[in-house]
């Protein structure tokens, strides 16, 4: 029986990972980890009986410890706790369902210990892609994408020669504000940004989808995962999220992966790769679907994508600044301290302010993150 550890088990990806595990009953959950939601974590501990559970917040960890005294689950906390979860000896795979670049150290620790990663936590790959891919190569650990677009590409590449790829076509829904112009975006509220047309996800990535920052992060993610040049990646709006992404090969053939918008499918593909056990849920009905339409992304209005491409082209520590500034700006937007369009201004100004480092090591990445946060906090 395969044993996994799930970091971020109480979130959107985390709970859907546990849905897949529950559905098949042939994977053991060795460890669970969350930030502070100990009510749900306690339920998960009672259902999945992991040997270890990590809670970021010390006080919540103490409370959980006393609540689950009757179980055999050891409770740990803080970054040390997340790292203990990441290298759990009996787990062969770590699901990184945590949000934000706080996932860097646990992801690297797991790779160093030779564990495979089911990677949802894109912020980590965007900021530390050069370190992570190098580490995975060194230890032979696999990185299995969970993000639906990257899973789609990964599925299209199965059995193919990666050297014969000419382009990756990453699809985007366009988010809740597709068709809006700048003037309309000035007035949008948190509630509007949190209404994604096709996917139900955590708040941060839902805002990222509305700004198109998410698509920008996904371009950078794809570059690391599939070793292609930036110019080989095209973003295409496909409003109904039926085609999850496509690969064009040298001979002009295009392979696409289609399916109902349901994250359990890419999660399951990462957990069971290369097997495809039966998964309950909606199936595509092509007669009802009738048409699949495409649009070019409106990069003039939705600055998230061009800013990301600029950060990706600059490379070095700039993607870290892009990501950290976005994390902070989204946090401020969700707290209603700034408007929607301020997210773009904050990212742009933070990138301008930063002095680029060529090949940042882990400490330099973490320092760049802290400096970016401080710089934004002192101004907004
Ligand atoms: P959620 O906000 O729903 O969940 C985040 C999870 O991370 C929660 O379990 C949360 O715990 C945990 N967490 C947050 N901070 C910490 C911390 N300091 N220490 C330990 N755990 C922490 O996010 P999503 O599930 O939507 O997204 C997770 C990742 O997956 C993101 O990187 C996102 O971009 C990516 N992704 C998500 C998709 C989706 O469909 N949701 C699709 C593709 C990628 P708590 O509940 O206690 O706060
Ligand atoms: Mg995605």
XYZ file of N, CA, C and O in Angstrom, residues 149-265:
468
model
N -3.804 22.368 -15.837
C -3.172 22.629 -17.135
C -1.916 21.776 -17.297
O -1.652 21.213 -18.354
N -1.145 21.699 -16.225
C 0.128 20.974 -16.293
C -0.096 19.478 -16.285
O 0.630 18.731 -16.933
N -1.137 19.051 -15.593
C -1.501 17.643 -15.651
C -1.929 17.298 -17.077
O -1.563 16.249 -17.612
N -2.671 18.203 -17.698
C -3.118 17.971 -19.081
C -1.908 17.802 -20.008
O -1.851 16.867 -20.816
N -0.947 18.693 -19.874
C 0.253 18.629 -20.719
C 1.028 17.345 -20.425
O 1.475 16.636 -21.331
N 1.144 17.034 -19.142
C 1.839 15.816 -18.702
C 1.161 14.580 -19.313
O 1.828 13.656 -19.788
N -0.170 14.595 -19.333
C -0.908 13.469 -19.920
C -0.687 13.405 -21.438
O -0.525 12.327 -22.003
N -0.660 14.567 -22.086
C -0.424 14.601 -23.543
C 0.994 14.140 -23.892
O 1.230 13.638 -24.987
N 1.912 14.324 -22.976
C 3.313 13.969 -23.252
C 3.615 12.507 -22.932
O 4.706 12.024 -23.227
N 2.641 11.819 -22.335
C 2.875 10.428 -21.938
C 3.230 9.585 -23.171
O 2.476 9.528 -24.129
N 4.410 8.979 -23.129
C 4.853 8.147 -24.247
C 5.424 8.934 -25.419
O 5.768 8.371 -26.450
N 5.492 10.246 -25.288
C 6.022 11.079 -26.378
C 7.473 11.478 -26.080
O 7.898 11.451 -24.926
N 8.171 11.893 -27.125
C 9.529 12.371 -26.950
C 9.483 13.888 -26.693
O 9.084 14.641 -27.574
N 9.888 14.346 -25.501
C 9.773 15.776 -25.184
C 10.548 16.663 -26.164
O 10.226 17.840 -26.330
N 11.544 16.082 -26.837
C 12.319 16.891 -27.785
C 11.508 17.219 -29.041
O 11.889 18.063 -29.832
N 10.396 16.509 -29.240
C 9.582 16.761 -30.439
C 8.436 17.742 -30.200
O 7.596 17.943 -31.070
N 8.445 18.353 -29.008
C 7.406 19.343 -28.695
C 7.756 20.664 -29.363
O 8.890 21.120 -29.258
N 6.801 21.266 -30.064
C 7.119 22.610 -30.558
C 6.460 23.685 -29.704
O 7.032 24.740 -29.501
N 5.242 23.447 -29.195
C 4.583 24.471 -28.374
C 3.717 23.853 -27.302
O 3.135 22.779 -27.501
N 3.592 24.554 -26.188
C 2.596 24.192 -25.174
C 1.499 25.248 -25.255
O 1.784 26.448 -25.277
N 0.249 24.807 -25.315
C -0.880 25.739 -25.349
C -1.627 25.628 -24.023
O -2.307 24.628 -23.775
N -1.423 26.632 -23.189
C -2.043 26.622 -21.862
C -3.384 27.340 -21.947
O -3.452 28.499 -22.371
N -4.439 26.654 -21.572
C -5.759 27.278 -21.650
C -6.090 28.018 -20.359
O -5.597 27.680 -19.282
N -6.943 29.033 -20.493
C -7.363 29.859 -19.361
C -8.863 30.083 -19.488
O -9.373 30.205 -20.600
N -9.556 30.145 -18.366
C -10.997 30.425 -18.455
C -11.224 31.915 -18.709
O -12.254 32.316 -19.227
N -10.256 32.731 -18.313
C -10.434 34.185 -18.394
C -10.942 34.760 -17.084
O -10.941 35.974 -16.897
N -11.397 33.884 -16.179
C -11.822 34.333 -14.845
C -13.155 35.056 -14.853
O -13.796 35.211 -15.906
N -13.586 35.524 -13.682
C -14.918 36.139 -13.557
C -15.057 37.475 -14.292
O -16.162 37.921 -14.537
N -13.937 38.119 -14.631
C -14.015 39.452 -15.241
C -13.682 39.443 -16.730
O -13.364 40.479 -17.313
N -13.731 38.283 -17.345
C -13.450 38.190 -18.776
C -14.361 39.154 -19.528
O -15.567 39.190 -19.270
N -13.788 39.946 -20.424
C -14.600 40.905 -21.191
C -14.644 42.292 -20.548
O -15.042 43.254 -21.176
N -14.237 42.413 -19.270
C -14.217 43.718 -18.612
C -13.082 44.567 -19.164
O -12.068 44.042 -19.603
N -13.259 45.874 -19.074
C -12.167 46.800 -19.385
C -11.701 47.434 -18.076
O -12.362 47.317 -17.040
N -10.580 48.144 -18.138
C -9.951 48.713 -16.947
C -10.930 49.518 -16.074
O -10.946 49.384 -14.858
N -11.748 50.320 -16.720
C -12.709 51.168 -16.003
C -13.620 50.320 -15.096
O -13.898 50.696 -13.948
N -14.072 49.184 -15.626
C -14.967 48.322 -14.838
C -14.234 47.644 -13.685
O -14.804 47.391 -12.636
N -12.942 47.381 -13.904
C -12.162 46.693 -12.864
C -11.893 47.595 -11.665
O -11.603 47.119 -10.573
N -11.991 48.914 -11.896
C -11.738 49.848 -10.785
C -12.713 49.619 -9.643
O -12.392 49.845 -8.489
N -13.898 49.153 -9.980
C -14.949 49.089 -8.963
C -15.176 47.693 -8.396
O -15.994 47.524 -7.503
N -14.499 46.671 -8.920
C -14.852 45.320 -8.473
C -14.471 45.093 -7.012
O -13.490 45.643 -6.509
N -15.278 44.272 -6.343
C -15.099 43.998 -4.921
C -14.562 42.579 -4.713
O -14.551 41.777 -5.641
N -14.175 42.309 -3.475
C -13.650 40.984 -3.122
C -14.650 39.888 -3.524
O -14.271 38.883 -4.131
N -15.927 40.096 -3.221
C -16.962 39.083 -3.520
C -16.997 38.766 -5.020
O -17.185 37.617 -5.408
N -16.852 39.822 -5.856
C -16.896 39.609 -7.310
C -15.699 38.768 -7.752
O -15.825 37.865 -8.582
N -14.541 39.066 -7.181
C -13.314 38.353 -7.580
C -13.356 36.900 -7.121
O -12.701 36.035 -7.703
N -14.121 36.633 -6.069
C -14.148 35.259 -5.535
C -15.161 34.358 -6.244
O -15.307 33.199 -5.896
N -15.839 34.908 -7.258
C -16.839 34.097 -7.990
C -16.231 33.562 -9.277
O -16.383 34.158 -10.338
N -15.538 32.453 -9.212
C -14.966 31.897 -10.441
C -16.035 31.161 -11.238
O -16.846 30.444 -10.652
N -16.050 31.358 -12.583
C -17.124 30.735 -13.362
C -17.110 29.203 -13.370
O -18.165 28.593 -13.446
N -15.944 28.568 -13.329
C -15.907 27.105 -13.511
C -15.345 26.303 -12.360
O -15.657 25.131 -12.213
N -14.454 26.883 -11.566
C -13.753 26.109 -10.552
C -14.048 26.668 -9.161
O -14.152 27.874 -8.994
N -14.109 25.762 -8.182
C -14.226 26.213 -6.800
C -12.875 25.960 -6.136
O -12.453 24.819 -5.981
N -12.180 27.032 -5.770
C -10.788 26.911 -5.307
C -10.589 27.779 -4.075
O -11.469 28.542 -3.691
N -9.407 27.717 -3.485
C -9.090 28.572 -2.343
C -9.105 30.040 -2.756
O -9.011 30.360 -3.951
N -9.232 30.975 -1.780
C -9.373 32.394 -2.111
C -8.193 32.991 -2.877
O -8.376 33.782 -3.805
N -6.961 32.603 -2.522
C -5.802 33.239 -3.159
C -5.760 32.917 -4.650
O -5.649 33.821 -5.481
N -5.866 31.650 -4.991
C -5.798 31.291 -6.419
C -7.028 31.799 -7.170
O -6.952 32.106 -8.359
N -8.151 31.976 -6.488
C -9.340 32.499 -7.168
C -9.102 33.958 -7.566
O -9.435 34.367 -8.682
N -8.489 34.735 -6.673
C -8.138 36.117 -7.031
C -7.075 36.107 -8.139
O -7.158 36.873 -9.103
N -6.108 35.200 -8.025
C -5.070 35.088 -9.069
C -5.683 34.774 -10.436
O -5.150 35.190 -11.470
N -6.774 34.031 -10.442
C -7.431 33.723 -11.712
C -8.107 34.963 -12.268
O -8.143 35.176 -13.486
N -8.640 35.798 -11.377
C -9.324 37.015 -11.816
C -8.333 38.036 -12.377
O -8.650 38.779 -13.296
N -7.113 38.080 -11.828
C -6.106 39.043 -12.303
C -5.309 38.514 -13.497
O -4.557 39.266 -14.121
N -5.435 37.214 -13.757
C -4.611 36.455 -14.719
C -3.176 36.245 -14.231
O -2.333 35.721 -14.974
N -2.906 36.642 -12.978
C -1.604 36.313 -12.389
C -1.451 34.787 -12.379
O -0.377 34.243 -12.642
N -2.558 34.093 -12.094
C -2.489 32.633 -12.056
C -1.950 32.074 -13.370
O -1.108 31.174 -13.366
N -2.421 32.614 -14.492
C -1.945 32.101 -15.778
C -0.456 32.405 -15.941
O 0.294 31.618 -16.499
N -0.049 33.573 -15.453
C 1.371 33.916 -15.510
C 2.207 32.952 -14.676
O 3.270 32.485 -15.114
N 1.719 32.640 -13.486
C 2.429 31.664 -12.636
C 2.486 30.323 -13.357
O 3.501 29.619 -13.318
N 1.404 29.992 -14.065
C 1.365 28.694 -14.753
C 2.328 28.627 -15.935
O 2.861 27.560 -16.246
N 2.549 29.764 -16.589
C 3.548 29.783 -17.674
C 4.924 29.467 -17.080
O 5.679 28.637 -17.600
N 5.227 30.120 -15.955
C 6.540 29.879 -15.325
C 6.642 28.439 -14.817
O 7.685 27.795 -14.925
N 5.529 27.958 -14.270
C 5.481 26.576 -13.770
C 5.762 25.599 -14.919
O 6.550 24.661 -14.774
N 5.142 25.872 -16.073
C 5.299 24.982 -17.238
C 6.738 24.961 -17.731
O 7.265 23.924 -18.122
N 7.370 26.120 -17.672
C 8.748 26.205 -18.140
C 9.642 25.272 -17.332
O 10.474 24.559 -17.876
N 9.437 25.270 -15.996
C 10.262 24.405 -15.153
C 9.895 22.943 -15.313
O 10.763 22.074 -15.371
N 8.583 22.678 -15.371
C 8.150 21.278 -15.415
C 8.528 20.596 -16.725
O 8.867 19.416 -16.739
N 8.441 21.343 -17.833
C 8.593 20.687 -19.130
C 9.836 21.131 -19.896
O 10.053 20.703 -21.032
N 10.659 21.994 -19.283
C 11.937 22.371 -19.877
C 11.829 23.031 -21.242
O 12.666 22.799 -22.105
N 10.788 23.839 -21.453
C 10.655 24.542 -22.738
C 11.052 26.009 -22.567
O 11.168 26.502 -21.456
N 11.271 26.689 -23.691
C 11.561 28.122 -23.631
C 10.259 28.899 -23.512
O 9.210 28.416 -23.945
N 10.335 30.098 -22.954
C 9.143 30.938 -22.773
C 8.385 31.134 -24.084
O 7.155 31.115 -24.121
N 9.142 31.322 -25.178
C 8.514 31.583 -26.485
C 7.720 30.372 -26.982
O 6.940 30.481 -27.919
N 7.948 29.224 -26.363
C 7.216 28.029 -26.812
C 5.882 27.856 -26.079
O 5.198 26.863 -26.264
N 5.561 28.813 -25.215
C 4.319 28.681 -24.443
C 3.326 29.745 -24.886
O 3.643 30.932 -24.912
N 2.131 29.312 -25.236
C 1.076 30.264 -25.621
C -0.120 30.105 -24.693
O -0.527 28.984 -24.384
N -0.655 31.222 -24.248
C -1.861 31.191 -23.414
C -3.069 31.493 -24.284
O -3.052 32.418 -25.094
N -4.100 30.693 -24.107
C -5.288 30.780 -24.946
C -6.512 30.753 -24.041
O -6.626 29.858 -23.194
N -7.417 31.714 -24.207
C -8.634 31.691 -23.384
C -9.640 30.718 -23.999
O -9.916 30.771 -25.199
N -10.129 29.818 -23.157
C -11.148 28.839 -23.573
C -12.155 28.852 -22.428
O -11.984 28.165 -21.422
N -13.187 29.715 -22.568
C -13.981 30.114 -21.416
C -14.618 28.994 -20.591
O -14.811 29.151 -19.402
N -14.947 27.851 -21.177
C -15.686 26.860 -20.388
C -14.816 25.832 -19.681
O -15.323 24.902 -19.058
N -13.510 25.963 -19.776
C -12.587 25.037 -19.097
C -12.907 23.568 -19.384
O -13.118 22.758 -18.478
N -12.944 23.248 -20.663
C -13.182 21.864 -21.084
C -11.876 21.245 -21.587
O -11.546 20.108 -21.283
N -11.128 22.065 -22.359
C -9.780 21.650 -22.761
C -8.845 22.157 -21.677
O -8.777 23.358 -21.419
N -8.129 21.266 -21.031
C -7.316 21.704 -19.888
C -5.923 22.159 -20.288
O -5.240 22.774 -19.480
N -5.495 21.847 -21.470
C -4.295 22.365 -22.137
C -3.935 21.450 -23.296
O -4.528 20.374 -23.429
N -2.976 21.895 -24.124
C -2.650 21.137 -25.334
C -1.140 21.192 -25.600
O -0.461 22.097 -25.121
N -0.696 20.214 -26.398
C 0.711 20.205 -26.824
C 0.749 20.106 -28.343
O 0.084 19.254 -28.930
N 1.514 20.996 -28.957
C 1.729 20.888 -30.405
C 3.118 20.301 -30.623
O 4.092 20.751 -30.011
N 3.186 19.303 -31.505
C 4.464 18.660 -31.797
C 5.058 19.210 -33.092
O 4.392 19.948 -33.818
N 6.308 18.804 -33.353
C 7.033 19.350 -34.513
C 6.318 19.124 -35.828
O 6.395 19.923 -36.745
N 5.604 17.977 -35.923
C 4.934 17.655 -37.190
C 3.597 18.378 -37.344
O 2.875 18.174 -38.313
N 3.232 19.220 -36.350
C 1.977 19.972 -36.458
C 0.818 19.306 -35.738
O -0.243 19.901 -35.576
N 0.991 18.060 -35.281
C -0.087 17.382 -34.541
C -0.284 18.074 -33.190
O 0.680 18.489 -32.551
N -1.546 18.197 -32.790
C -1.856 18.800 -31.488
C -2.615 17.767 -30.656
O -3.618 17.222 -31.103
N -2.115 17.496 -29.450
C -2.838 16.629 -28.527
C -3.413 17.484 -27.417
O -2.758 18.404 -26.928
N -4.650 17.194 -27.038
C -5.297 17.953 -25.973
C -5.843 16.989 -24.937
O -6.137 15.835 -25.250
N -5.968 17.445 -23.701
C -6.669 16.650 -22.696
C -7.942 17.394 -22.339
O -7.920 18.587 -22.030
N -9.055 16.679 -22.430
C -10.353 17.272 -22.135
C -10.982 16.539 -20.959
O -10.638 15.395 -20.672
N -11.930 17.193 -20.325
C -12.656 16.553 -19.235
C -13.504 17.586 -18.528
O -13.325 18.793 -18.730
N -14.442 17.109 -17.712
C -15.242 18.033 -16.908
C -14.288 18.756 -15.960
O -13.282 18.177 -15.546
N -14.572 20.029 -15.634
C -13.678 20.720 -14.690
C -13.811 20.144 -13.285
O -14.741 20.468 -12.555
N -12.926 19.235 -12.939
C -12.975 18.540 -11.649
C -11.530 18.250 -11.256
O -10.860 17.445 -11.891
N -11.039 18.936 -10.214
C -9.629 18.798 -9.823
C -9.280 17.396 -9.342
O -8.105 17.035 -9.258
N -10.305 16.601 -8.993
C -9.968 15.250 -8.516
C -9.273 14.439 -9.605
O -8.506 13.532 -9.303
N -9.548 14.757 -10.875
C -8.921 13.983 -11.951
C -7.399 14.208 -11.991
O -6.632 13.250 -11.899
